[in-house]
Amino acid sequence: MRAVVPFDATAPKTRLAPVLDSTERRAFAERMLRDVVAAVEAAGGVPQVVATESVDVDRPAATVRVDDRPLSAVVNDAIARTVEGGDPLAVVVADLALATPAALSRLFEAEGDVVVAPGRGAGTNALVVRTSDFHVDYHGTSFLDHLDIARAAGVEPTVVDSFRLATDIDEPTDLVEVLVHGTGRAHEWLDARFELVVDDDEGRVGLGRR
Amino acid sequence: MRAVVPFDATAPKTRLAPVLDSTERRAFAERMLRDVVAAVEAAGGVPQVVATESVDVDRPAATVRVDDRPLSAVVNDAIARTVEGGDPLAVVVADLALATPAALSRLFEAEGDVVVAPGRGAGTNALVVRTSDFHVDYHGTSFLDHLDIARAAGVEPTVVDSFRLATDIDEPTDLVEVLVHGTGRAHEWLDARFELVVDDDEGRVGLGRR
């Protein structure tokens, strides 16, 4: 299955600015991208990175195309080209640092013409589209909007219940999840610089520079 | 399968104080508890609520026992009594407002002597224990600690990858998930008082009073 992996190569992960400077954010974002591309491949997908600027994903099987249009336009074009031609299309965002081949296999193998893996905050972190009657709209409550768009097209959407696919890495608190559950390049990069810190009063877990 | 559902009836959900007053927090917490108890029953479990004070769960099949000891002591006692007697034991925290019978069935039916559903922030939201060589320690990075405790007992732990089981409702931002994904009493209560609000600049989703 073709899997579009959109990547903001221009100013990635700006909401991590409280803990990572711009050079670090770019380095970390590229490692998450490479992890996602590798996991897509291992789950039997064919990754097609669509980046706002050139980026090296270090995987011979992955293609990279530069396209600086908004995400929804890029994905709707891909739906038109791929799904109208009779093939399914997956879309997997590039900051799923916890994505594993097993989690992505559940996504790819789920039945239904529209399969959605929600992200926290009403977002859409991954999709499989098997009907060109569906289109995407990534602004705001995109998870709810994608359910509505599917139903308006006469399709009952399938929802994949995965913590690993729901955890996109946007905010500093999300980095705790990478340290706890990550296994790839992004985890290795982060683990060399940060460690888990337990607040003894509350028992809450944060992170601190090593 | 017996399923202990621990409930803080004394001062529930204090971290929701920025958006809910103490009467609301208690009302909301009781609805989450009732949702969890109903979902456990629907998944074939036998819920046993252990609360710090008396609470009415409004389910004939659910027992309620008052025990104000720390959570780890309560659960380790339950492991000793139930698992040493040859029966498996589940533990499901009471603030899993997104828990569904399907998600809990994946937990109950997962193979392994120690099955763990992680929560955000390195927590442990649900467990199935089938060996009395295992014990719990809920402080701090309990998810990682529970993996270590299982391995020290010679058991390779099974991890259940579920967004619904990973989402315990602690902070105001978690309430967005209840509005988006909830289906029970807690969702109904919250939806009568709050609505989703999309930040037009960032596209981020929060909530506001109706």
Tab-separated table of C-alpha atoms in Angstrom:
chain	number	residue	atom	x	y	z
A	1	MET	CA	0.000	0.000	0.000
A	2	ARG	CA	1.282	3.451	-0.891
A	3	ALA	CA	1.676	5.588	2.222
A	4	VAL	CA	2.069	9.330	1.957
A	5	VAL	CA	4.198	10.676	4.820
A	6	PRO	CA	3.900	14.481	4.874
A	7	PHE	CA	6.839	16.346	6.449
A	8	ASP	CA	7.237	20.003	7.367
A	9	ALA	CA	10.928	20.471	6.526
A	10	THR	CA	10.774	24.263	6.760
A	11	ALA	CA	10.041	24.928	10.442
A	12	PRO	CA	9.387	21.555	12.019
A	13	LYS	CA	8.027	21.094	15.557
A	14	THR	CA	7.923	24.772	16.595
A	15	ARG	CA	5.854	23.886	19.693
A	16	LEU	CA	8.912	22.060	21.063
A	17	ALA	CA	10.752	25.406	21.246
A	18	PRO	CA	10.543	25.548	25.082
A	19	VAL	CA	12.921	22.561	25.299
A	20	LEU	CA	14.690	22.204	21.902
A	21	ASP	CA	16.417	24.925	19.837
A	22	SER	CA	15.757	25.131	16.096
A	23	THR	CA	18.747	22.967	15.112
A	24	GLU	CA	17.679	20.306	17.605
A	25	ARG	CA	14.069	20.450	16.445
A	26	ARG	CA	15.122	19.810	12.868
A	27	ALA	CA	17.447	16.957	13.892
A	28	PHE	CA	14.762	15.359	16.067
A	29	ALA	CA	12.008	15.812	13.462
A	30	GLU	CA	14.179	14.127	10.782
A	31	ARG	CA	14.777	11.161	13.069
A	32	MET	CA	11.042	10.807	13.712
A	33	LEU	CA	10.465	10.937	9.942
A	34	ARG	CA	13.044	8.201	9.341
A	35	ASP	CA	11.483	6.054	12.071
A	36	VAL	CA	8.034	6.449	10.529
A	37	VAL	CA	9.335	5.640	7.028
A	38	ALA	CA	11.120	2.532	8.346
A	39	ALA	CA	8.013	1.382	10.256
A	40	VAL	CA	5.800	1.903	7.189
A	41	GLU	CA	8.206	-0.215	5.113
A	42	ALA	CA	8.372	-2.936	7.774
A	43	ALA	CA	4.556	-3.047	7.842
A	44	GLY	CA	4.517	-3.667	4.088
A	45	GLY	CA	3.789	-0.110	2.983
A	46	VAL	CA	5.542	1.895	0.282
A	47	PRO	CA	6.443	5.255	1.847
A	48	GLN	CA	6.208	8.385	-0.269
A	49	VAL	CA	7.520	11.367	1.665
A	50	VAL	CA	6.023	14.689	0.648
A	51	ALA	CA	8.110	17.472	2.178
A	52	THR	CA	7.914	21.253	2.036
A	53	GLU	CA	11.641	21.309	1.224
A	54	SER	CA	14.225	18.711	0.251
A	55	VAL	CA	15.037	16.176	2.972
A	56	ASP	CA	17.195	13.050	3.078
A	57	VAL	CA	15.296	10.096	4.542
A	58	ASP	CA	18.154	7.637	4.109
A	59	ARG	CA	15.912	4.816	2.831
A	60	PRO	CA	16.439	3.620	-0.743
A	61	ALA	CA	12.836	2.394	-1.079
A	62	ALA	CA	11.290	5.703	-0.038
A	63	THR	CA	10.635	8.435	-2.560
A	64	VAL	CA	10.746	12.097	-1.575
A	65	ARG	CA	8.755	14.738	-3.394
A	66	VAL	CA	8.843	18.453	-2.586
A	67	ASP	CA	5.420	20.104	-2.447
A	68	ASP	CA	4.790	23.177	-0.324
A	69	ARG	CA	1.016	23.275	-0.672
A	70	PRO	CA	-1.195	22.813	2.414
A	71	LEU	CA	-1.454	19.222	3.659
A	72	SER	CA	-5.108	18.768	2.699
A	73	ALA	CA	-4.410	19.742	-0.931
A	74	VAL	CA	-1.458	17.346	-1.134
A	75	VAL	CA	-3.453	14.428	0.281
A	76	ASN	CA	-6.555	15.080	-1.795
A	77	ASP	CA	-4.376	15.048	-4.925
A	78	ALA	CA	-2.880	11.737	-3.841
A	79	ILE	CA	-6.366	10.286	-3.228
A	80	ALA	CA	-7.402	11.369	-6.715
A	81	ARG	CA	-4.334	9.862	-8.373
A	82	THR	CA	-4.008	6.633	-6.370
A	83	VAL	CA	-7.494	5.651	-5.202
A	84	GLU	CA	-9.229	6.550	-8.459
A	85	GLY	CA	-6.710	4.224	-10.096
A	86	GLY	CA	-7.969	1.370	-7.936
A	87	ASP	CA	-5.258	1.259	-5.256
A	88	PRO	CA	-5.707	2.055	-1.555
A	89	LEU	CA	-3.787	4.972	-0.064
A	90	ALA	CA	-2.454	5.427	3.448
A	91	VAL	CA	-1.472	8.753	5.010
A	92	VAL	CA	0.778	8.659	8.075
A	93	VAL	CA	2.028	11.853	9.721
A	94	ALA	CA	5.786	12.134	10.196
A	95	ASP	CA	5.847	12.788	13.953
A	96	LEU	CA	4.530	9.419	15.127
A	97	ALA	CA	7.676	8.581	17.071
A	98	LEU	CA	5.957	5.605	18.735
A	99	ALA	CA	4.694	4.007	15.520
A	100	THR	CA	5.722	0.378	15.208
A	101	PRO	CA	5.264	-2.078	12.323
A	102	ALA	CA	2.640	-3.867	14.457
A	103	ALA	CA	0.616	-0.697	15.043
A	104	LEU	CA	0.800	0.269	11.360
A	105	SER	CA	-0.148	-3.253	10.314
A	106	ARG	CA	-3.349	-2.915	12.350
A	107	LEU	CA	-4.038	0.288	10.394
A	108	PHE	CA	-3.209	-1.144	6.964
A	109	GLU	CA	-5.114	-4.385	7.596
A	110	ALA	CA	-8.250	-2.845	9.117
A	111	GLU	CA	-11.312	-3.356	6.939
A	112	GLY	CA	-13.274	-0.480	5.531
A	113	ASP	CA	-13.170	2.130	2.789
A	114	VAL	CA	-12.110	4.794	5.283
A	115	VAL	CA	-9.915	3.822	8.257
A	116	VAL	CA	-8.919	6.528	10.730
A	117	ALA	CA	-6.402	6.540	13.577
A	118	PRO	CA	-7.223	9.546	15.749
A	119	GLY	CA	-4.596	11.730	17.363
A	120	ARG	CA	-4.955	13.536	20.666
A	121	GLY	CA	-6.861	16.793	20.443
A	122	ALA	CA	-9.337	15.621	17.780
A	123	GLY	CA	-6.626	15.268	15.148
A	124	THR	CA	-6.087	12.626	12.470
A	125	ASN	CA	-2.715	10.901	12.684
A	126	ALA	CA	-3.168	8.171	10.102
A	127	LEU	CA	-5.665	7.149	7.459
A	128	VAL	CA	-6.335	4.442	4.914
A	129	VAL	CA	-8.571	5.506	2.033
A	130	ARG	CA	-10.111	3.000	-0.366
A	131	THR	CA	-12.775	5.215	-1.968
A	132	SER	CA	-12.206	8.371	-3.998
A	133	ASP	CA	-15.568	9.662	-2.709
A	134	PHE	CA	-13.664	10.602	0.468
A	135	HIS	CA	-11.539	13.714	0.914
A	136	VAL	CA	-9.524	15.136	3.797
A	137	ASP	CA	-9.719	18.406	5.715
A	138	TYR	CA	-6.965	18.579	8.319
A	139	HIS	CA	-7.922	21.829	10.052
A	140	GLY	CA	-9.272	21.812	13.627
A	141	THR	CA	-11.357	18.798	14.696
A	142	SER	CA	-10.211	16.764	11.719
A	143	PHE	CA	-10.958	13.387	13.316
A	144	LEU	CA	-14.639	14.268	13.732
A	145	ASP	CA	-14.714	15.955	10.335
A	146	HIS	CA	-13.236	12.860	8.661
A	147	LEU	CA	-15.912	10.655	10.251
A	148	ASP	CA	-18.566	13.060	8.928
A	149	ILE	CA	-17.015	13.219	5.438
A	150	ALA	CA	-16.908	9.416	5.266
A	151	ARG	CA	-20.552	9.085	6.347
A	152	ALA	CA	-21.613	11.759	3.872
A	153	ALA	CA	-20.011	9.541	1.206
A	154	GLY	CA	-22.054	6.570	2.425
A	155	VAL	CA	-19.114	4.892	4.193
A	156	GLU	CA	-19.121	3.833	7.857
A	157	PRO	CA	-15.577	4.701	8.975
A	158	THR	CA	-13.378	2.241	10.860
A	159	VAL	CA	-11.504	3.690	13.852
A	160	VAL	CA	-8.209	2.127	14.930
A	161	ASP	CA	-7.717	2.252	18.702
A	162	SER	CA	-3.927	2.637	19.066
A	163	PHE	CA	-2.005	4.647	21.655
A	164	ARG	CA	1.091	4.467	19.455
A	165	LEU	CA	-0.736	5.965	16.481
A	166	ALA	CA	-2.592	8.518	18.652
A	167	THR	CA	0.630	9.961	20.043
A	168	ASP	CA	1.980	12.585	17.667
A	169	ILE	CA	4.877	14.484	19.173
A	170	ASP	CA	3.974	18.168	19.340
A	171	GLU	CA	4.485	19.465	22.873
A	172	PRO	CA	7.305	19.085	25.404
A	173	THR	CA	5.173	16.703	27.535
A	174	ASP	CA	4.901	14.386	24.509
A	175	LEU	CA	8.653	13.811	24.691
A	176	VAL	CA	8.066	11.758	27.854
A	177	GLU	CA	6.202	9.258	25.661
A	178	VAL	CA	9.186	8.987	23.300
A	179	LEU	CA	11.517	8.212	26.211
A	180	VAL	CA	9.080	5.647	27.677
A	181	HIS	CA	7.775	3.903	24.539
A	182	GLY	CA	10.100	4.803	21.641
A	183	THR	CA	12.492	2.290	20.130
A	184	GLY	CA	14.047	3.975	17.083
A	185	ARG	CA	16.323	6.814	16.030
A	186	ALA	CA	14.204	9.547	17.642
A	187	HIS	CA	14.261	7.724	20.973
A	188	GLU	CA	18.019	7.211	20.753
A	189	TRP	CA	18.617	10.895	19.933
A	190	LEU	CA	16.355	12.104	22.763
A	191	ASP	CA	17.635	9.589	25.302
A	192	ALA	CA	21.194	10.892	24.779
A	193	ARG	CA	20.073	14.380	25.853
A	194	PHE	CA	17.123	13.985	28.265
A	195	GLU	CA	16.060	11.706	31.078
A	196	LEU	CA	12.798	11.021	32.875
A	197	VAL	CA	12.338	12.964	36.109
A	198	VAL	CA	9.733	11.962	38.702
A	199	ASP	CA	8.164	14.735	40.775
A	200	ASP	CA	8.326	13.175	44.234
A	201	ASP	CA	5.331	15.062	45.642
A	202	GLU	CA	2.863	14.351	42.851
A	203	GLY	CA	4.484	11.269	41.340
A	204	ARG	CA	4.136	12.923	37.948
A	205	VAL	CA	6.764	12.213	35.272
A	206	GLY	CA	8.537	14.918	33.294
A	207	LEU	CA	11.905	15.202	31.596
A	208	GLY	CA	15.147	17.035	32.264
A	209	ARG	CA	18.416	17.614	30.388
A	210	ARG	CA	21.091	15.076	31.200
B	1	MET	CA	-12.485	-12.125	35.455
B	2	ARG	CA	-12.542	-10.072	38.645
B	3	ALA	CA	-11.642	-6.460	37.961
B	4	VAL	CA	-10.665	-4.145	40.780
B	5	VAL	CA	-11.696	-0.558	40.002
B	6	PRO	CA	-10.020	1.761	42.518
B	7	PHE	CA	-11.789	5.090	43.109
B	8	ASP	CA	-10.674	8.173	45.032
B	9	ALA	CA	-14.018	9.244	46.523
B	10	THR	CA	-12.460	11.738	48.930
B	11	ALA	CA	-10.979	14.406	46.667
B	12	PRO	CA	-11.364	13.126	43.124
B	13	LYS	CA	-9.762	14.769	40.090
B	14	THR	CA	-8.150	17.748	41.850
B	15	ARG	CA	-6.098	18.551	38.730
B	16	LEU	CA	-9.349	19.458	36.961
B	17	ALA	CA	-9.810	22.369	39.414
B	18	PRO	CA	-8.959	25.012	36.755
B	19	VAL	CA	-12.197	24.146	34.915
B	20	LEU	CA	-14.488	22.245	37.353
B	21	ASP	CA	-15.391	23.167	40.949
B	22	SER	CA	-15.294	20.499	43.658
B	23	THR	CA	-18.982	19.553	43.326
B	24	GLU	CA	-18.574	19.192	39.563
B	25	ARG	CA	-15.384	17.178	39.942
B	26	ARG	CA	-17.142	14.695	42.207
B	27	ALA	CA	-20.160	14.454	39.881
B	28	PHE	CA	-17.941	13.970	36.819
B	29	ALA	CA	-15.668	11.449	38.571
B	30	GLU	CA	-18.675	9.345	39.649
B	31	ARG	CA	-19.942	9.268	36.079
B	32	MET	CA	-16.553	8.122	34.810
B	33	LEU	CA	-16.557	5.409	37.486
B	34	ARG	CA	-20.024	4.220	36.433
B	35	ASP	CA	-18.948	4.171	32.779
B	36	VAL	CA	-15.871	2.095	33.609
B	37	VAL	CA	-17.901	-0.330	35.742
B	38	ALA	CA	-20.466	-0.746	32.960
B	39	ALA	CA	-17.747	-1.283	30.324
B	40	VAL	CA	-15.996	-3.874	32.519
B	41	GLU	CA	-19.301	-5.758	32.916
B	42	ALA	CA	-20.033	-5.572	29.201
B	43	ALA	CA	-16.573	-6.997	28.477
B	44	GLY	CA	-17.335	-9.974	30.711
B	45	GLY	CA	-15.543	-8.752	33.830
B	46	VAL	CA	-16.828	-8.696	37.403
B	47	PRO	CA	-16.185	-5.190	38.724
B	48	GLN	CA	-15.162	-4.759	42.341
B	49	VAL	CA	-14.975	-1.083	43.218
B	50	VAL	CA	-12.545	-0.224	45.995
B	51	ALA	CA	-13.211	3.334	47.137
B	52	THR	CA	-11.664	5.547	49.788
B	53	GLU	CA	-15.206	6.383	50.985
B	54	SER	CA	-18.662	5.025	50.275
B	55	VAL	CA	-19.919	5.590	46.711
B	56	ASP	CA	-23.036	4.466	44.836
B	57	VAL	CA	-22.140	2.928	41.481
B	58	ASP	CA	-25.731	2.131	40.548
B	59	ARG	CA	-24.895	-1.333	39.176
B	60	PRO	CA	-26.366	-4.348	40.968
B	61	ALA	CA	-23.560	-6.648	39.824
B	62	ALA	CA	-20.766	-4.427	41.112
B	63	THR	CA	-19.559	-4.681	44.690
B	64	VAL	CA	-18.173	-1.647	46.516
B	65	ARG	CA	-15.666	-1.964	49.332
B	66	VAL	CA	-14.259	0.965	51.310
B	67	ASP	CA	-10.490	0.844	51.814
B	68	ASP	CA	-8.456	3.997	52.307
B	69	ARG	CA	-5.002	2.454	52.046
B	70	PRO	CA	-2.682	3.467	49.197
B	71	LEU	CA	-3.565	1.969	45.810
B	72	SER	CA	-0.516	-0.322	45.623
B	73	ALA	CA	-1.369	-1.946	48.969
B	74	VAL	CA	-4.986	-2.505	47.931
B	75	VAL	CA	-4.004	-4.102	44.615
B	76	ASN	CA	-1.225	-6.253	46.067
B	77	ASP	CA	-3.717	-7.624	48.610
B	78	ALA	CA	-6.134	-8.398	45.794
B	79	ILE	CA	-3.382	-10.178	43.831
B	80	ALA	CA	-2.563	-12.267	46.893
B	81	ARG	CA	-6.178	-13.230	47.500
B	82	THR	CA	-7.366	-13.764	43.909
B	83	VAL	CA	-4.345	-14.873	41.880
B	84	GLU	CA	-2.911	-17.170	44.545
B	85	GLY	CA	-6.327	-18.830	44.510
B	86	GLY	CA	-5.892	-19.602	40.813
B	87	ASP	CA	-8.003	-16.845	39.241
B	88	PRO	CA	-6.731	-13.976	37.099
B	89	LEU	CA	-7.207	-10.413	38.335
B	90	ALA	CA	-7.715	-7.232	36.350
B	91	VAL	CA	-7.165	-3.717	37.666
B	92	VAL	CA	-8.780	-0.844	35.764
B	93	VAL	CA	-8.515	2.752	36.988
B	94	ALA	CA	-11.792	4.624	37.407
B	95	ASP	CA	-11.037	7.633	35.197
B	96	LEU	CA	-10.868	5.826	31.836
B	97	ALA	CA	-13.769	7.790	30.374
B	98	LEU	CA	-13.017	6.439	26.879
B	99	ALA	CA	-12.936	2.767	27.882
B	100	THR	CA	-15.253	0.632	25.766
B	101	PRO	CA	-16.184	-3.043	26.071
B	102	ALA	CA	-14.098	-3.665	22.913
B	103	ALA	CA	-10.994	-2.020	24.376
B	104	LEU	CA	-11.369	-3.864	27.685
B	105	SER	CA	-11.952	-7.158	25.852
B	106	ARG	CA	-8.578	-6.707	24.147
B	107	LEU	CA	-7.070	-6.291	27.631
B	108	PHE	CA	-8.881	-9.239	29.217
B	109	GLU	CA	-8.218	-11.546	26.255
B	110	ALA	CA	-4.546	-10.677	25.748
B	111	GLU	CA	-2.258	-13.602	26.473
B	112	GLY	CA	0.372	-13.480	29.157
B	113	ASP	CA	0.817	-13.676	32.911
B	114	VAL	CA	1.211	-9.895	33.129
B	115	VAL	CA	-0.705	-7.682	30.681
B	116	VAL	CA	-0.249	-3.909	30.925
B	117	ALA	CA	-2.123	-1.030	29.303
B	118	PRO	CA	0.059	2.052	29.693
B	119	GLY	CA	-1.294	5.496	30.436
B	120	ARG	CA	0.207	8.756	29.269
B	121	GLY	CA	3.109	9.966	31.376
B	122	ALA	CA	4.544	6.493	32.083
B	123	GLY	CA	1.509	5.458	34.139
B	124	THR	CA	-0.355	2.153	34.305
B	125	ASN	CA	-4.051	2.446	33.488
B	126	ALA	CA	-5.040	-1.200	33.388
B	127	LEU	CA	-3.517	-4.567	34.178
B	128	VAL	CA	-4.279	-8.256	34.039
B	129	VAL	CA	-2.287	-10.393	36.467
B	130	ARG	CA	-2.156	-14.173	36.218
B	131	THR	CA	0.849	-14.853	38.477
B	132	SER	CA	1.171	-14.044	42.159
B	133	ASP	CA	4.921	-13.572	41.614
B	134	PHE	CA	3.999	-10.112	40.288
B	135	HIS	CA	3.259	-7.068	42.445
B	136	VAL	CA	2.372	-3.476	41.664
B	137	ASP	CA	4.028	-0.151	42.515
B	138	TYR	CA	1.973	2.747	41.210
B	139	HIS	CA	4.300	5.624	42.046
B	140	GLY	CA	6.086	7.566	39.284
B	141	THR	CA	7.087	5.643	36.139
B	142	SER	CA	4.830	2.741	37.042
B	143	PHE	CA	4.523	1.439	33.476
B	144	LEU	CA	8.291	0.931	33.211
B	145	ASP	CA	8.448	-0.370	36.773
B	146	HIS	CA	5.711	-2.918	36.076
B	147	LEU	CA	7.593	-4.192	33.017
B	148	ASP	CA	10.705	-4.555	35.206
B	149	ILE	CA	8.812	-6.285	38.036
B	150	ALA	CA	7.298	-8.752	35.560
B	151	ARG	CA	10.686	-9.554	34.000
B	152	ALA	CA	12.266	-9.955	37.434
B	153	ALA	CA	9.563	-12.589	38.063
B	154	GLY	CA	10.540	-14.372	34.837
B	155	VAL	CA	7.510	-13.145	32.884
B	156	GLU	CA	7.692	-11.316	29.556
B	157	PRO	CA	4.931	-8.700	29.905
B	158	THR	CA	2.302	-8.143	27.214
B	159	VAL	CA	1.566	-4.504	26.365
B	160	VAL	CA	-1.871	-3.548	25.033
B	161	ASP	CA	-1.705	-0.702	22.507
B	162	SER	CA	-4.975	1.185	23.097
B	163	PHE	CA	-5.604	4.924	22.925
B	164	ARG	CA	-8.853	4.432	24.856
B	165	LEU	CA	-7.090	2.662	27.708
B	166	ALA	CA	-4.123	5.084	27.627
B	167	THR	CA	-6.333	8.127	28.128
B	168	ASP	CA	-6.976	8.636	31.829
B	169	ILE	CA	-8.712	11.925	32.493
B	170	ASP	CA	-6.509	14.034	34.773
B	171	GLU	CA	-5.963	17.459	33.218
B	172	PRO	CA	-8.300	19.989	31.584
B	173	THR	CA	-6.881	19.168	28.127
B	174	ASP	CA	-7.939	15.534	28.643
B	175	LEU	CA	-11.571	16.666	28.683
B	176	VAL	CA	-11.290	17.321	24.935
B	177	GLU	CA	-10.828	13.568	24.481
B	178	VAL	CA	-14.044	12.871	26.440
B	179	LEU	CA	-16.014	15.230	24.203
B	180	VAL	CA	-14.489	13.733	21.035
B	181	HIS	CA	-14.418	10.009	21.859
B	182	GLY	CA	-16.660	9.430	24.894
B	183	THR	CA	-20.014	7.688	24.614
B	184	GLY	CA	-21.298	7.242	28.184
B	185	ARG	CA	-22.506	9.154	31.227
B	186	ALA	CA	-19.320	11.182	31.641
B	187	HIS	CA	-19.516	12.337	28.025
B	188	GLU	CA	-23.199	13.233	28.407
B	189	TRP	CA	-22.522	15.223	31.604
B	190	LEU	CA	-19.573	17.082	30.077
B	191	ASP	CA	-21.273	17.711	26.739
B	192	ALA	CA	-24.136	19.475	28.560
B	193	ARG	CA	-21.663	21.986	30.008
B	194	PHE	CA	-18.731	22.313	27.572
B	195	GLU	CA	-18.170	22.419	23.835
B	196	LEU	CA	-15.142	22.031	21.584
B	197	VAL	CA	-13.503	25.305	20.552
B	198	VAL	CA	-11.087	25.498	17.614
B	199	ASP	CA	-8.304	28.087	17.811
B	200	ASP	CA	-8.482	29.547	14.304
B	201	ASP	CA	-4.819	30.591	14.144
B	202	GLU	CA	-3.265	27.343	15.261
B	203	GLY	CA	-6.120	24.963	14.468
B	204	ARG	CA	-5.717	23.536	17.974
B	205	VAL	CA	-8.806	22.229	19.772
B	206	GLY	CA	-9.744	23.209	23.315
B	207	LEU	CA	-12.996	23.459	25.226
B	208	GLY	CA	-15.197	26.265	26.518
B	209	ARG	CA	-18.257	26.527	28.738
B	210	ARG	CA	-21.522	26.472	26.840
